[in-house]
Tab-separated table of C-alpha atoms in Angstrom:
chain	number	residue	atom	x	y	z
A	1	UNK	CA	59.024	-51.553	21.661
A	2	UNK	CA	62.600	-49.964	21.818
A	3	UNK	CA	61.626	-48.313	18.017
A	4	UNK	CA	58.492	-46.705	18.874
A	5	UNK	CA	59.664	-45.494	22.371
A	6	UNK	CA	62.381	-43.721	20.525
A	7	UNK	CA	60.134	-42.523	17.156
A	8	UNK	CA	58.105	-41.048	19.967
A	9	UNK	CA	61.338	-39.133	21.470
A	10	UNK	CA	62.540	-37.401	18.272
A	11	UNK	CA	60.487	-35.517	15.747
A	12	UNK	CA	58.003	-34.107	18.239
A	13	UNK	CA	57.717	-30.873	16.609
A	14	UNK	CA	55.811	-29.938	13.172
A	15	UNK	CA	56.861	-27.207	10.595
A	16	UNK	CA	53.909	-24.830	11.203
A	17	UNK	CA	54.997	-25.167	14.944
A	18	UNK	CA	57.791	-23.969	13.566
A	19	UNK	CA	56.509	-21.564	11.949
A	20	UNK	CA	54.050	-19.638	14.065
A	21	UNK	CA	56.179	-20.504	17.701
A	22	UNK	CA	56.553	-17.088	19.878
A	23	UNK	CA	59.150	-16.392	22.707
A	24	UNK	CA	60.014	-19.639	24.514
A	25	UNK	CA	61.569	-23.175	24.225
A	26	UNK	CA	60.670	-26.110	21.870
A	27	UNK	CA	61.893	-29.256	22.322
A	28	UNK	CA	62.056	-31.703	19.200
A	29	UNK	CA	63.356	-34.586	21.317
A	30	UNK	CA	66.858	-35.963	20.780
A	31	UNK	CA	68.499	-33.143	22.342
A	32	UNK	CA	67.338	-31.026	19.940
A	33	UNK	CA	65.662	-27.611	20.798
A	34	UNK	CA	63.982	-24.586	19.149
A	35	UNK	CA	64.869	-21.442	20.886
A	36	UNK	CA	62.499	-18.357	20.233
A	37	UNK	CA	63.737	-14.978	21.198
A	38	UNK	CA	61.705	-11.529	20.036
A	39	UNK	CA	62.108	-11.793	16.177
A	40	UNK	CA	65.104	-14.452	15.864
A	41	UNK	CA	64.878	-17.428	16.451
A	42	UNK	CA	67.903	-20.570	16.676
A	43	UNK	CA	68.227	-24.400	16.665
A	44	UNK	CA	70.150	-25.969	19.707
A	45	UNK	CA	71.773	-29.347	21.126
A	46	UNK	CA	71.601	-29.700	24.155
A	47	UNK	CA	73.443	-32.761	25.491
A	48	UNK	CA	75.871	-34.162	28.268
A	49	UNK	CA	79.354	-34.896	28.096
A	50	UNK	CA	81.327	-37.434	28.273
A	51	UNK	CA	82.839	-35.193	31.494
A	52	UNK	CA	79.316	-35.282	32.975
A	53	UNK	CA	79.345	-31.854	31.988
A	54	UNK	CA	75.617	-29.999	30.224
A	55	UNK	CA	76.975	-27.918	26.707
A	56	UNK	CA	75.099	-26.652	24.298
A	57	UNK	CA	75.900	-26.754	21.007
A	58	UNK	CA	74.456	-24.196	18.668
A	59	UNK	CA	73.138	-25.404	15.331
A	60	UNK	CA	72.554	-22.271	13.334
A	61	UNK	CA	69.084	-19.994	12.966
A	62	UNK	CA	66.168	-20.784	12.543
A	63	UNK	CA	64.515	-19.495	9.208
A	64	UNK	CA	60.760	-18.903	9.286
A	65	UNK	CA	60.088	-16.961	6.632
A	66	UNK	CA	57.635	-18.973	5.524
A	67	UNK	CA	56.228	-22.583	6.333
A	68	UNK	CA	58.104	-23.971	3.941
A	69	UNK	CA	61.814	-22.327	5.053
A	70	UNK	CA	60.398	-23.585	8.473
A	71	UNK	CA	60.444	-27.074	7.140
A	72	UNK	CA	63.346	-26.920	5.456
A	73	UNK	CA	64.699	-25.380	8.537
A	74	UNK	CA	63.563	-28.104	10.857
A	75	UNK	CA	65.019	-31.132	8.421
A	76	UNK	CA	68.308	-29.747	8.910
A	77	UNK	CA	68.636	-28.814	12.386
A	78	UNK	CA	67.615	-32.697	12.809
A	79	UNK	CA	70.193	-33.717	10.335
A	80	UNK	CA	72.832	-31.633	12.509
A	81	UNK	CA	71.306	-32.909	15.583
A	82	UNK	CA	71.759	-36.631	14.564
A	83	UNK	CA	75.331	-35.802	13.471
A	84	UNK	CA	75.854	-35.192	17.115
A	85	UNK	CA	74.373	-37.768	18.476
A	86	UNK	CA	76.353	-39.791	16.279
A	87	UNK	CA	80.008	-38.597	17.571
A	88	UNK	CA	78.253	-38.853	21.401
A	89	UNK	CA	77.652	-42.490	20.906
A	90	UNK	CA	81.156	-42.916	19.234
A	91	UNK	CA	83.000	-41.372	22.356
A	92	UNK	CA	83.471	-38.120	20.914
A	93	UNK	CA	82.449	-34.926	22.014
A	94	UNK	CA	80.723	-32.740	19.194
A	95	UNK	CA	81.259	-28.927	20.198
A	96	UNK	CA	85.272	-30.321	20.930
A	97	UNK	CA	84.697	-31.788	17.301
A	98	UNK	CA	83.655	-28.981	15.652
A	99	UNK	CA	86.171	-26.344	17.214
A	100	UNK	CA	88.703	-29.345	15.868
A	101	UNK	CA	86.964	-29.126	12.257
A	102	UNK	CA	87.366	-25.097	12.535
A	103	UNK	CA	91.005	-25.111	13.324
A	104	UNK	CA	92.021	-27.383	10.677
A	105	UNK	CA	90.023	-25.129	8.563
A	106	UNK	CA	91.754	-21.935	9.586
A	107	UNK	CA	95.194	-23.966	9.148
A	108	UNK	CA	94.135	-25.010	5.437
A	109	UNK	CA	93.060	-21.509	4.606
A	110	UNK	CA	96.367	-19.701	6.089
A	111	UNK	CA	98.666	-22.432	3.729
A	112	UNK	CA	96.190	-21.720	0.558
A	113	UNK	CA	96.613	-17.678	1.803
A	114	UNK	CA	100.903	-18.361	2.103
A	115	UNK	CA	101.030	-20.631	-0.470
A	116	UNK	CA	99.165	-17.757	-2.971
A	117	UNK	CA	101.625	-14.945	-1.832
A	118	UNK	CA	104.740	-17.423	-2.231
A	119	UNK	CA	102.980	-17.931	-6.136
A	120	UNK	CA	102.620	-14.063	-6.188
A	121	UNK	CA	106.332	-13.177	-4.808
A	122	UNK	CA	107.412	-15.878	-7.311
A	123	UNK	CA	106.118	-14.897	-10.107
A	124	UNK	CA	106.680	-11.270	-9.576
A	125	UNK	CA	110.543	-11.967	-9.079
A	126	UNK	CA	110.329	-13.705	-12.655
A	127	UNK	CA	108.877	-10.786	-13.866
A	128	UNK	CA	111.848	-8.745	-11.788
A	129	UNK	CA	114.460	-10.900	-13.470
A	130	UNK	CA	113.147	-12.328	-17.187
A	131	UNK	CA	115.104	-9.103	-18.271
A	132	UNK	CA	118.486	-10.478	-17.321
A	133	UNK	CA	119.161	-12.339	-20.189
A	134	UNK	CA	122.384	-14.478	-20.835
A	135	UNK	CA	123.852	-12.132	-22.842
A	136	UNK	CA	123.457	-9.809	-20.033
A	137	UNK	CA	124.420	-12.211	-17.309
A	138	UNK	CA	127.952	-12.943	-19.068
A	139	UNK	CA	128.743	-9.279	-19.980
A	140	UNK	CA	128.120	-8.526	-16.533
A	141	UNK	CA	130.378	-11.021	-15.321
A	142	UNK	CA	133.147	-10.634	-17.797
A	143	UNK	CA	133.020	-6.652	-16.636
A	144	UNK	CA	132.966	-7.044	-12.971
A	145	UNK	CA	135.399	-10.042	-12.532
A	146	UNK	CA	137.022	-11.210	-15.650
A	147	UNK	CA	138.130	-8.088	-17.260
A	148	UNK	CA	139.768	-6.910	-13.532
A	149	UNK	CA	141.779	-10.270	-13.033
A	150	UNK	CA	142.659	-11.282	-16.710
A	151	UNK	CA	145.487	-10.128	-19.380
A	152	UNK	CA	143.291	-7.904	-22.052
A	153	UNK	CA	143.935	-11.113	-24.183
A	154	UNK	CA	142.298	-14.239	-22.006
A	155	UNK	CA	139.668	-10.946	-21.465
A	156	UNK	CA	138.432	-10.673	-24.962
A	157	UNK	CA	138.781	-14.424	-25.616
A	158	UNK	CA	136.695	-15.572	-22.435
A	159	UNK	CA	133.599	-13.380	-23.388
A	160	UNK	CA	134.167	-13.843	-27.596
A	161	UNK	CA	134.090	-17.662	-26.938
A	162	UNK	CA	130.842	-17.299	-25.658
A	163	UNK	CA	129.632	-14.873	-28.081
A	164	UNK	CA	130.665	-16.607	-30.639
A	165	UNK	CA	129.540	-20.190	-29.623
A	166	UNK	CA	126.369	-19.674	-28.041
A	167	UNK	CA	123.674	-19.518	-30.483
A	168	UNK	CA	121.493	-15.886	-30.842
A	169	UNK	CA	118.003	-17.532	-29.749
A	170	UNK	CA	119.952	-18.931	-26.235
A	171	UNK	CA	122.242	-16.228	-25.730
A	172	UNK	CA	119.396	-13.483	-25.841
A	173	UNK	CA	116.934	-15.850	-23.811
A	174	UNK	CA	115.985	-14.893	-20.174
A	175	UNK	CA	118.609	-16.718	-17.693
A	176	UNK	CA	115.814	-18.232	-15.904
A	177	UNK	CA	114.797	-20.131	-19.097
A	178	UNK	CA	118.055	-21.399	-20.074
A	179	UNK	CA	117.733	-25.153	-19.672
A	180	UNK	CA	120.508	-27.922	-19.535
A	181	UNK	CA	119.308	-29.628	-22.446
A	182	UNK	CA	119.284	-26.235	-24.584
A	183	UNK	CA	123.340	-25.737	-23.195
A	184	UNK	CA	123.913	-29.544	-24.590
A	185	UNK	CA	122.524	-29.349	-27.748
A	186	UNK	CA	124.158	-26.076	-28.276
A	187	UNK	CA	127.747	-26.660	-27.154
A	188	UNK	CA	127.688	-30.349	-29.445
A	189	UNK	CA	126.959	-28.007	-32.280
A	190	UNK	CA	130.260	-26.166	-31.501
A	191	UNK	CA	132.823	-26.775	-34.488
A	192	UNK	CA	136.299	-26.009	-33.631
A	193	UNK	CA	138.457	-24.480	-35.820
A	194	UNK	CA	140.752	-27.157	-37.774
A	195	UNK	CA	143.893	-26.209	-36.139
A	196	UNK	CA	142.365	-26.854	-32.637
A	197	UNK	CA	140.899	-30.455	-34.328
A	198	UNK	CA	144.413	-31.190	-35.455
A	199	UNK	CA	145.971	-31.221	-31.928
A	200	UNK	CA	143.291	-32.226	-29.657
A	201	UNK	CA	142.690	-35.309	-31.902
A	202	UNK	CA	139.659	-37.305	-30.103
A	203	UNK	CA	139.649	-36.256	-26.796
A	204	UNK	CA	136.946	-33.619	-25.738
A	205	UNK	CA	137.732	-30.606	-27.550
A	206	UNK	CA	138.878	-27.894	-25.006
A	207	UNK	CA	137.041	-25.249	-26.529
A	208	UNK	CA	133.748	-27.077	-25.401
A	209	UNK	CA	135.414	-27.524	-21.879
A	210	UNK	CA	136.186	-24.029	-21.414
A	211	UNK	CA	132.971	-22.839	-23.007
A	212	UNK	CA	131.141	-24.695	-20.657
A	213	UNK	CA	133.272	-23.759	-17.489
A	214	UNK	CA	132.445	-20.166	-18.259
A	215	UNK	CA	128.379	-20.799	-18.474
A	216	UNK	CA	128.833	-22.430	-15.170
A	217	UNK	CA	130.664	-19.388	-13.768
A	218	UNK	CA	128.050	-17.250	-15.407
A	219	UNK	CA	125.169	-19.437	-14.038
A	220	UNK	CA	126.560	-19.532	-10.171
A	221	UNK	CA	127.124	-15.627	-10.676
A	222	UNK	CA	123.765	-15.055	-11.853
A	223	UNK	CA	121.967	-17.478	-8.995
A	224	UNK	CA	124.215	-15.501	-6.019
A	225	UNK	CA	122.270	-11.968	-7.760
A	226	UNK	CA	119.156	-13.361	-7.715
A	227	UNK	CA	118.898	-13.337	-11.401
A	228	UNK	CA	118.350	-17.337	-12.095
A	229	UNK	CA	117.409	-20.156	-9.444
A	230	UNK	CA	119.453	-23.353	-11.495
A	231	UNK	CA	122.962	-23.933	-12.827
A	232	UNK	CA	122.618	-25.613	-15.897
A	233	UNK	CA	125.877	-25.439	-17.047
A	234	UNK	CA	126.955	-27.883	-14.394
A	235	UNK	CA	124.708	-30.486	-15.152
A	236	UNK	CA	126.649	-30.762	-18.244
A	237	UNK	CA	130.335	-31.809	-16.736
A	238	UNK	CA	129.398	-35.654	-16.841
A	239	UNK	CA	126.955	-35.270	-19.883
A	240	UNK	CA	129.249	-33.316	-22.435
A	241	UNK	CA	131.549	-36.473	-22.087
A	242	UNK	CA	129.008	-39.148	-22.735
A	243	UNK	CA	127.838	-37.523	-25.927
A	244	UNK	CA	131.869	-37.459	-27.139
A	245	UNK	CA	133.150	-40.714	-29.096
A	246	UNK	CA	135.570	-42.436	-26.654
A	247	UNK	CA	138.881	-40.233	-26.131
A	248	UNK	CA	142.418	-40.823	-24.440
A	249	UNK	CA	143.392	-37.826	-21.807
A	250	UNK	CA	145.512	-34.880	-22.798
A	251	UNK	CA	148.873	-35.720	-24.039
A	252	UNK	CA	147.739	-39.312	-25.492
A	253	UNK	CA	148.086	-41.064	-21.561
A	254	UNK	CA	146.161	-44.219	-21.838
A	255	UNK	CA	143.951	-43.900	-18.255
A	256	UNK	CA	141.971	-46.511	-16.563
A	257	UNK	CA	137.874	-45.939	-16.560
A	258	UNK	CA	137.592	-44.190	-12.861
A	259	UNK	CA	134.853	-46.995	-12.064
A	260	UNK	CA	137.577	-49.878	-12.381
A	261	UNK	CA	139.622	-48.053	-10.160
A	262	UNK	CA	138.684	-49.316	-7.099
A	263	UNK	CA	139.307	-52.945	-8.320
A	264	UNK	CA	143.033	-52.012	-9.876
A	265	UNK	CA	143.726	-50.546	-5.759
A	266	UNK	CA	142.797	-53.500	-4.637
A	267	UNK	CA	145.104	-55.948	-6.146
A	268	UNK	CA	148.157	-53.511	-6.040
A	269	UNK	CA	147.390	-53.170	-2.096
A	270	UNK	CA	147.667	-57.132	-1.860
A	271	UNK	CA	151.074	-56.756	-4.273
A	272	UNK	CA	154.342	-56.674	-2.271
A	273	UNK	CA	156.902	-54.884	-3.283
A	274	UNK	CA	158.357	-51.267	-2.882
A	275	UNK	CA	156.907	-50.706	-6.240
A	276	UNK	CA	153.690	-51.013	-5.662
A	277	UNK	CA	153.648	-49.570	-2.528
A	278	UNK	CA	155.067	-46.365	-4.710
A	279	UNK	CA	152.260	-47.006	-6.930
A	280	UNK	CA	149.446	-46.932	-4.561
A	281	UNK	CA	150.879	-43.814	-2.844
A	282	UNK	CA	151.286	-42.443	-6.683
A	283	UNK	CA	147.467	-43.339	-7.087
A	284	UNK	CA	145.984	-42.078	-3.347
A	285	UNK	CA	148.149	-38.545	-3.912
A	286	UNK	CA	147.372	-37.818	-7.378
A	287	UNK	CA	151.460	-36.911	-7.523
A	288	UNK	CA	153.937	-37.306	-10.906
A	289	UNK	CA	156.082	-40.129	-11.233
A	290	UNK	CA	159.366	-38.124	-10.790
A	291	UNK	CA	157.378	-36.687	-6.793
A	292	UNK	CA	157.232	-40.014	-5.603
A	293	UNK	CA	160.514	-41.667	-6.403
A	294	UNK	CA	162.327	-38.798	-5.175
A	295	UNK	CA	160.572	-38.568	-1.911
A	296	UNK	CA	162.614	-37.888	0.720
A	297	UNK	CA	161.842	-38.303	4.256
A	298	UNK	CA	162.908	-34.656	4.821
A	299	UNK	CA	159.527	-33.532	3.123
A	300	UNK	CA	156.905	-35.437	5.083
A	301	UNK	CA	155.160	-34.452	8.592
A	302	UNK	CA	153.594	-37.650	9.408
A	303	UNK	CA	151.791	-36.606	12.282
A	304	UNK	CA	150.117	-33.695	10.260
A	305	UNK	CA	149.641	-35.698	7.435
A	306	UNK	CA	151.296	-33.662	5.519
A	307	UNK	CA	153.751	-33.512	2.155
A	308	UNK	CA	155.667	-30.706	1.182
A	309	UNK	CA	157.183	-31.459	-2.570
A	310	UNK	CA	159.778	-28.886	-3.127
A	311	UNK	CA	159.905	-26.450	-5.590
A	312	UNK	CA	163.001	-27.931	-7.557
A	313	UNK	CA	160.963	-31.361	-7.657
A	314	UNK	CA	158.046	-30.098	-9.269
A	315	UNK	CA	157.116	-29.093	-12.706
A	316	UNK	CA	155.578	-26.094	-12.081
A	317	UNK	CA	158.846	-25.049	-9.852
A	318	UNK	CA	156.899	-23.793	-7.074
A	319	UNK	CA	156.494	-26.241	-3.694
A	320	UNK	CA	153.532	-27.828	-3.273
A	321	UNK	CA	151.780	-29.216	-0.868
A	322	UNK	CA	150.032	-32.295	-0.454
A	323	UNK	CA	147.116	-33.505	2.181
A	324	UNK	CA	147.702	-36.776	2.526
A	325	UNK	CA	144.946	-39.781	3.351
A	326	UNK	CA	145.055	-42.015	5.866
A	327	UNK	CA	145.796	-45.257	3.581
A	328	UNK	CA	148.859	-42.891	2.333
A	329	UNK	CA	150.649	-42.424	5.682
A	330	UNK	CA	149.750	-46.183	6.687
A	331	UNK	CA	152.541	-46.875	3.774
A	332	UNK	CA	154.743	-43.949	4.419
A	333	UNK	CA	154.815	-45.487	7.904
A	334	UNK	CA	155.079	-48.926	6.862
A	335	UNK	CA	158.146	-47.805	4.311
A	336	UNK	CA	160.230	-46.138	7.888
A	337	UNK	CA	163.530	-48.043	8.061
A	338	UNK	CA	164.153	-49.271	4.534
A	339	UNK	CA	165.969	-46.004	4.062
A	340	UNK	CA	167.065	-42.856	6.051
A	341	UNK	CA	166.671	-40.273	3.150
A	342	UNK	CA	164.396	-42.171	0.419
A	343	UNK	CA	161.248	-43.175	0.750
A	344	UNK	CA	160.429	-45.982	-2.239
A	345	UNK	CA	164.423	-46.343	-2.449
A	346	UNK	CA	165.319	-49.237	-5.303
A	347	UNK	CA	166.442	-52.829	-3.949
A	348	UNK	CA	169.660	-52.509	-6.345
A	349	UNK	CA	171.784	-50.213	-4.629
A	350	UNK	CA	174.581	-47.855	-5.559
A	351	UNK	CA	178.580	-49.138	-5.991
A	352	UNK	CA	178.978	-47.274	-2.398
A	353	UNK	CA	176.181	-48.905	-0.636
A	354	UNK	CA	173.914	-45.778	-1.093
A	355	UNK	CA	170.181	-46.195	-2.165
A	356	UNK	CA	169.049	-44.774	-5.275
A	357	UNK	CA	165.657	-43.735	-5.954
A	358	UNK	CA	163.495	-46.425	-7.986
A	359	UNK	CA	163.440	-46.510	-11.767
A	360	UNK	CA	160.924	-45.199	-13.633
A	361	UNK	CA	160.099	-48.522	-15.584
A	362	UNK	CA	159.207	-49.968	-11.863
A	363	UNK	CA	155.521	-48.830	-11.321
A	364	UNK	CA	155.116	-49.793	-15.323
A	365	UNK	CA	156.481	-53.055	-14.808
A	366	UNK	CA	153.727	-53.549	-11.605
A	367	UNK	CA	150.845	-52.304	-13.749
A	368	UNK	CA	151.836	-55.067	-16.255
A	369	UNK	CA	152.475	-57.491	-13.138
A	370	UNK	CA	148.394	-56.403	-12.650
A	371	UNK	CA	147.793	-57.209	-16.035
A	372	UNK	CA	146.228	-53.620	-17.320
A	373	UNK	CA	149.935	-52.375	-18.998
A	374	UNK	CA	147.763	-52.102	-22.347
A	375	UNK	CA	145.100	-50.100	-20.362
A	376	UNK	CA	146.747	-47.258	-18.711
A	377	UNK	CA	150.030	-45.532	-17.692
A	378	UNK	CA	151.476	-44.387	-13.993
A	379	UNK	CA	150.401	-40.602	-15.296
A	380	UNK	CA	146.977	-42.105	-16.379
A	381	UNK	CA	146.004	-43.862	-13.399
A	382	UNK	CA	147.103	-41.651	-10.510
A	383	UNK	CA	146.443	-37.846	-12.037
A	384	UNK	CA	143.972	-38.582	-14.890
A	385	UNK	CA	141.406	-40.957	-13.960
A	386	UNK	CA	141.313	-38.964	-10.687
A	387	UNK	CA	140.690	-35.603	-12.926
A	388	UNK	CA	138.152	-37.506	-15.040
A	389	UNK	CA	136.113	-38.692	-11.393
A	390	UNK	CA	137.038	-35.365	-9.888
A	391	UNK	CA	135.152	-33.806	-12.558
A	392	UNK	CA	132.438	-35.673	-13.793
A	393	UNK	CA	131.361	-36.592	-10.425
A	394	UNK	CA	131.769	-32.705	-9.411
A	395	UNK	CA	133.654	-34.119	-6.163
A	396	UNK	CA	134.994	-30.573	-5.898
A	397	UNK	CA	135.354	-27.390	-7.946
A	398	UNK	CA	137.583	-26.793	-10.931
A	399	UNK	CA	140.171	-25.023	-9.484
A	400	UNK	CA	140.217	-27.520	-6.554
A	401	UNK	CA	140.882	-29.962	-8.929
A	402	UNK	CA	143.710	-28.390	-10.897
A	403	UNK	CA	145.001	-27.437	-7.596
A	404	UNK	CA	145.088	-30.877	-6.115
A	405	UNK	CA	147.162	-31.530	-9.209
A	406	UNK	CA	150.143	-28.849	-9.410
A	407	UNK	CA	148.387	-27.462	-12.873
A	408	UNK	CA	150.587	-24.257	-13.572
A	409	UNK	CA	147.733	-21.398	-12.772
A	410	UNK	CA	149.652	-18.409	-15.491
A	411	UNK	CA	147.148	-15.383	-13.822
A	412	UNK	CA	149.712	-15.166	-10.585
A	413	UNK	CA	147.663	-13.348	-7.780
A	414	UNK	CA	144.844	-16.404	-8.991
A	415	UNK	CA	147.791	-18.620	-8.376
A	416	UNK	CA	148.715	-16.790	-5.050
A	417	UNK	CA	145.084	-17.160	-3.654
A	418	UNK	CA	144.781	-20.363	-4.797
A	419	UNK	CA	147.735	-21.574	-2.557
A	420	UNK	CA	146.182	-20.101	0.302
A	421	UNK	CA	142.669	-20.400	0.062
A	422	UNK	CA	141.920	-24.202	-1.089
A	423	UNK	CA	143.999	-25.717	1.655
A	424	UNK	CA	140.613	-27.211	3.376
A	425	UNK	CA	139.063	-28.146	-0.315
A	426	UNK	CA	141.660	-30.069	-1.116
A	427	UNK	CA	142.356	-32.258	1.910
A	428	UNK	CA	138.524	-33.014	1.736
A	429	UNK	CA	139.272	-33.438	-1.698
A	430	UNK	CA	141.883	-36.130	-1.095
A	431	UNK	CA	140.352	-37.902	1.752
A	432	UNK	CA	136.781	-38.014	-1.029
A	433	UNK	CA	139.321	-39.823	-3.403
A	434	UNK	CA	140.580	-42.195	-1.007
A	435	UNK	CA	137.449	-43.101	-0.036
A	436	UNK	CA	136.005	-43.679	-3.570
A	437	UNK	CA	139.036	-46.229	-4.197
A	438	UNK	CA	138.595	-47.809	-0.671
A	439	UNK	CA	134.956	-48.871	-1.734
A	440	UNK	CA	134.314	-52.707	-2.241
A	441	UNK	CA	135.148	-53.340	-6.366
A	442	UNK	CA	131.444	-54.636	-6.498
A	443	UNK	CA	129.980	-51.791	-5.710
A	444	UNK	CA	131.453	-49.731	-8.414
A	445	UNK	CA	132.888	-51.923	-11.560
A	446	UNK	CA	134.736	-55.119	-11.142
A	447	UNK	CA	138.182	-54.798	-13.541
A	448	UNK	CA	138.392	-58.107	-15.873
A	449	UNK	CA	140.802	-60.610	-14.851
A	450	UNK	CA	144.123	-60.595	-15.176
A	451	UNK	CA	145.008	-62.079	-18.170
A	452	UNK	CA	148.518	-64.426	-17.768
């Protein structure tokens, strides 16, 4: 009963009605309705909502061209109609639906129209910048800031090192299509002369460091003028190294793997002794031997956190100032009262009762106590395994680096504005390598056992 009473609500209209219907309404049941005005004519729902409120919801015109576009007309203004029906009985409003359905539409279009002009601006900034090719990039650099800042000498070396390294099909190439891969390949292929094989042995030969810290500079140049979008250069610092047979660091220091670190810091915290305590402070400062066993009370702000080495202590002969980490003042304070003027003073003290300074055999005889003598120096552990992490982890920039560790800087007004400008770097620096040794040994590589 309930099938036929509604097959006798819907459908109630026939194509020719369709067809030949003048002004007025037509009702095909359902809601739907034929709407006749002059010449045009439109389908219609009419319904109530869920509000109690009477909508109509337009369903498009009415072709009646002929009786066939009238029937074709009529099957899909019921089609629509049942649509509607179908969102009424679901709890949904259909003309709320629809405006929904139009609004995500206009939201799809305007990201396909933004995402087309992005494409456009895109590619016509490659076309803007495929000019600026390597070549161009570096002698652009070298004129504006190298050539200004550097002896006529370093001048003509920095930009003939690339010249002459950097092979013609990548050095001529667009910027933008330099790719890291294409720097690696090329700088492997880089044969030093014999001379500079002789005395840089098996370490990584510093023509390939230097060749690649002037790409870099070129690169970062290059991406602040809006002439290339990557640095590929400095994707290289940690792969250049893995594709070099194992080295020792410069001057032949045998240095502990940065990864074991962690584990070595470890064990000499739990060591007693003022030797190890001079170690670990060696180690968390990145200082030279001679620094820490001549520390003197005098030079330390412990509030501040701060170490001033003076200049007739250092190598370079200029004073220089370290940031120190937490863990480092912990011992500084934990070393008060063993001495008024030294800091790591020896336990054998002078014929007149004064304290001298520790030995220099006394942080080597505590590596040895941790069993990795045969693994790495003082000099290796606390300035070259933290250069090796510092740079292969890119924890900071270059000259961060070398000015964390009191390298001799030769251009002077570099040196001048190093001094006062990296202040901030480096105690981040610092605190970042402090952190890295604090880390459980797990998490980074566990160091062998001690052997004995």
């Amino acid at each position: 009963m309930t099938r036929k009473r509604t097959e006798s609500t819907l459908n109630k209209l026939q194509p020719r009605a369709v067809w030949k219907a003048e002004a007025g309404k037509y009702g095909d049941g359902g809601g739907l309705w034929l709407i006749v005005k002059g010449d045009s004519a439109s389908w219609v729902f009419r319904y109530t909502s869920l509000a109690g409120v009477r909508r109509d919801m337009g369903l498009g015109v009415a072709h009646r061209g002929s009786l066939a576009q009238a029937g074709d007309s009529l099957v899909k203004a019921r089609e629509l109609a049942r649509r509607a029906r179908d969102l009424l009985a679901a709890g949904a409003d259909p003309l709320d639906e629809r405006e929904r359905a139009r609004e995500a539409a206009r939201v799809d279009l305007a990201a396909r129209e933004a995402e087309a002009r992005e494409v456009a601006a895109h590619d016509e900034d490659r076309r803007r910048i495929e000019h600026w090719t390597l070549a161009r990039c570096a002698r652009d650099y070298h004129e504006r800031v190298i050539e200004p800042s550097r002896t006529g000498k370093h001048s003509a070396q920095w930009i003939s090192s690339l010249e002459n390294h950097v092979p013609a099909g990548l050095w001529h190439a667009p910027i933008v299509e330099v790719t890291a891969p294409a720097l690696l390949a090329a700088l492997l292929a880089v044969k030093p002369h014999e001379r500079a094989r002789r005395h840089q042995g098996d370490r990584l030969p510093e023509t390939l460091r230097r060749i690649r810290q002037r790409l870099e500079a070129v690169f970062e140049d290059a991406a602040f003028h809006g002439r290339a979008t990557v640095n590929p250069a400095a994707a290289l610092r940690r792969k250049l190294r893995e594709a070099m047979p194992p080295r020792q660091v410069r001057g032949g220091f045998k240095a502990l793997a940065y990864g074991e670190a962690p584990a070595l810091l470890q064990r000499l915290a739990e060591a007693e002794g003022t030797a190890a305590r001079a170690l670990e402070f060696a180690a968390l400062t990145v200082a030279r031997t001679a620094e820490v066993l001549g520390a003197c009370w005098s030079e330390f702000d412990l509030d501040a956190g701060v170490w001033t080495v003076p200049a007739e202590r250092t190598k370079t002969k200029e004073v220089h100032v370290v940031f120190l980490p937490l863990r480092a003042v912990r011992i500084l304070r934990a070393q008060l009262g063993q001495d008024a003027v030294l800091v790591f003073p020896s336990p054998v003290r002078r014929a007149d009762g004064a304290a001298r300074p520790l030995s220099n055999m006394a942080m080597l005889v505590t590596l040895g106590r941790l069993g990795v003598r045969d693994r790495t120096t003082v000099h290796g552990l606390c300035r070259a395994t933290f250069s090796t992490w510092a740079n292969e982890t890119a924890a900071a920039r270059p000259d961060v680096i070398e000015a964390c560790l009191a390298h001799c800087e030769s251009n002077k007004v570099r040196a001048a504005y190093m001094r006062a400008k990296f202040n901030d770097e480096r105690r981040e620096l610092l605190a970042k390598w402090a952190a890295f040794l604090a880390q459980p040994p797990a998490a980074v590589v566990p160091l062998p056992a001690r052997v004995g």
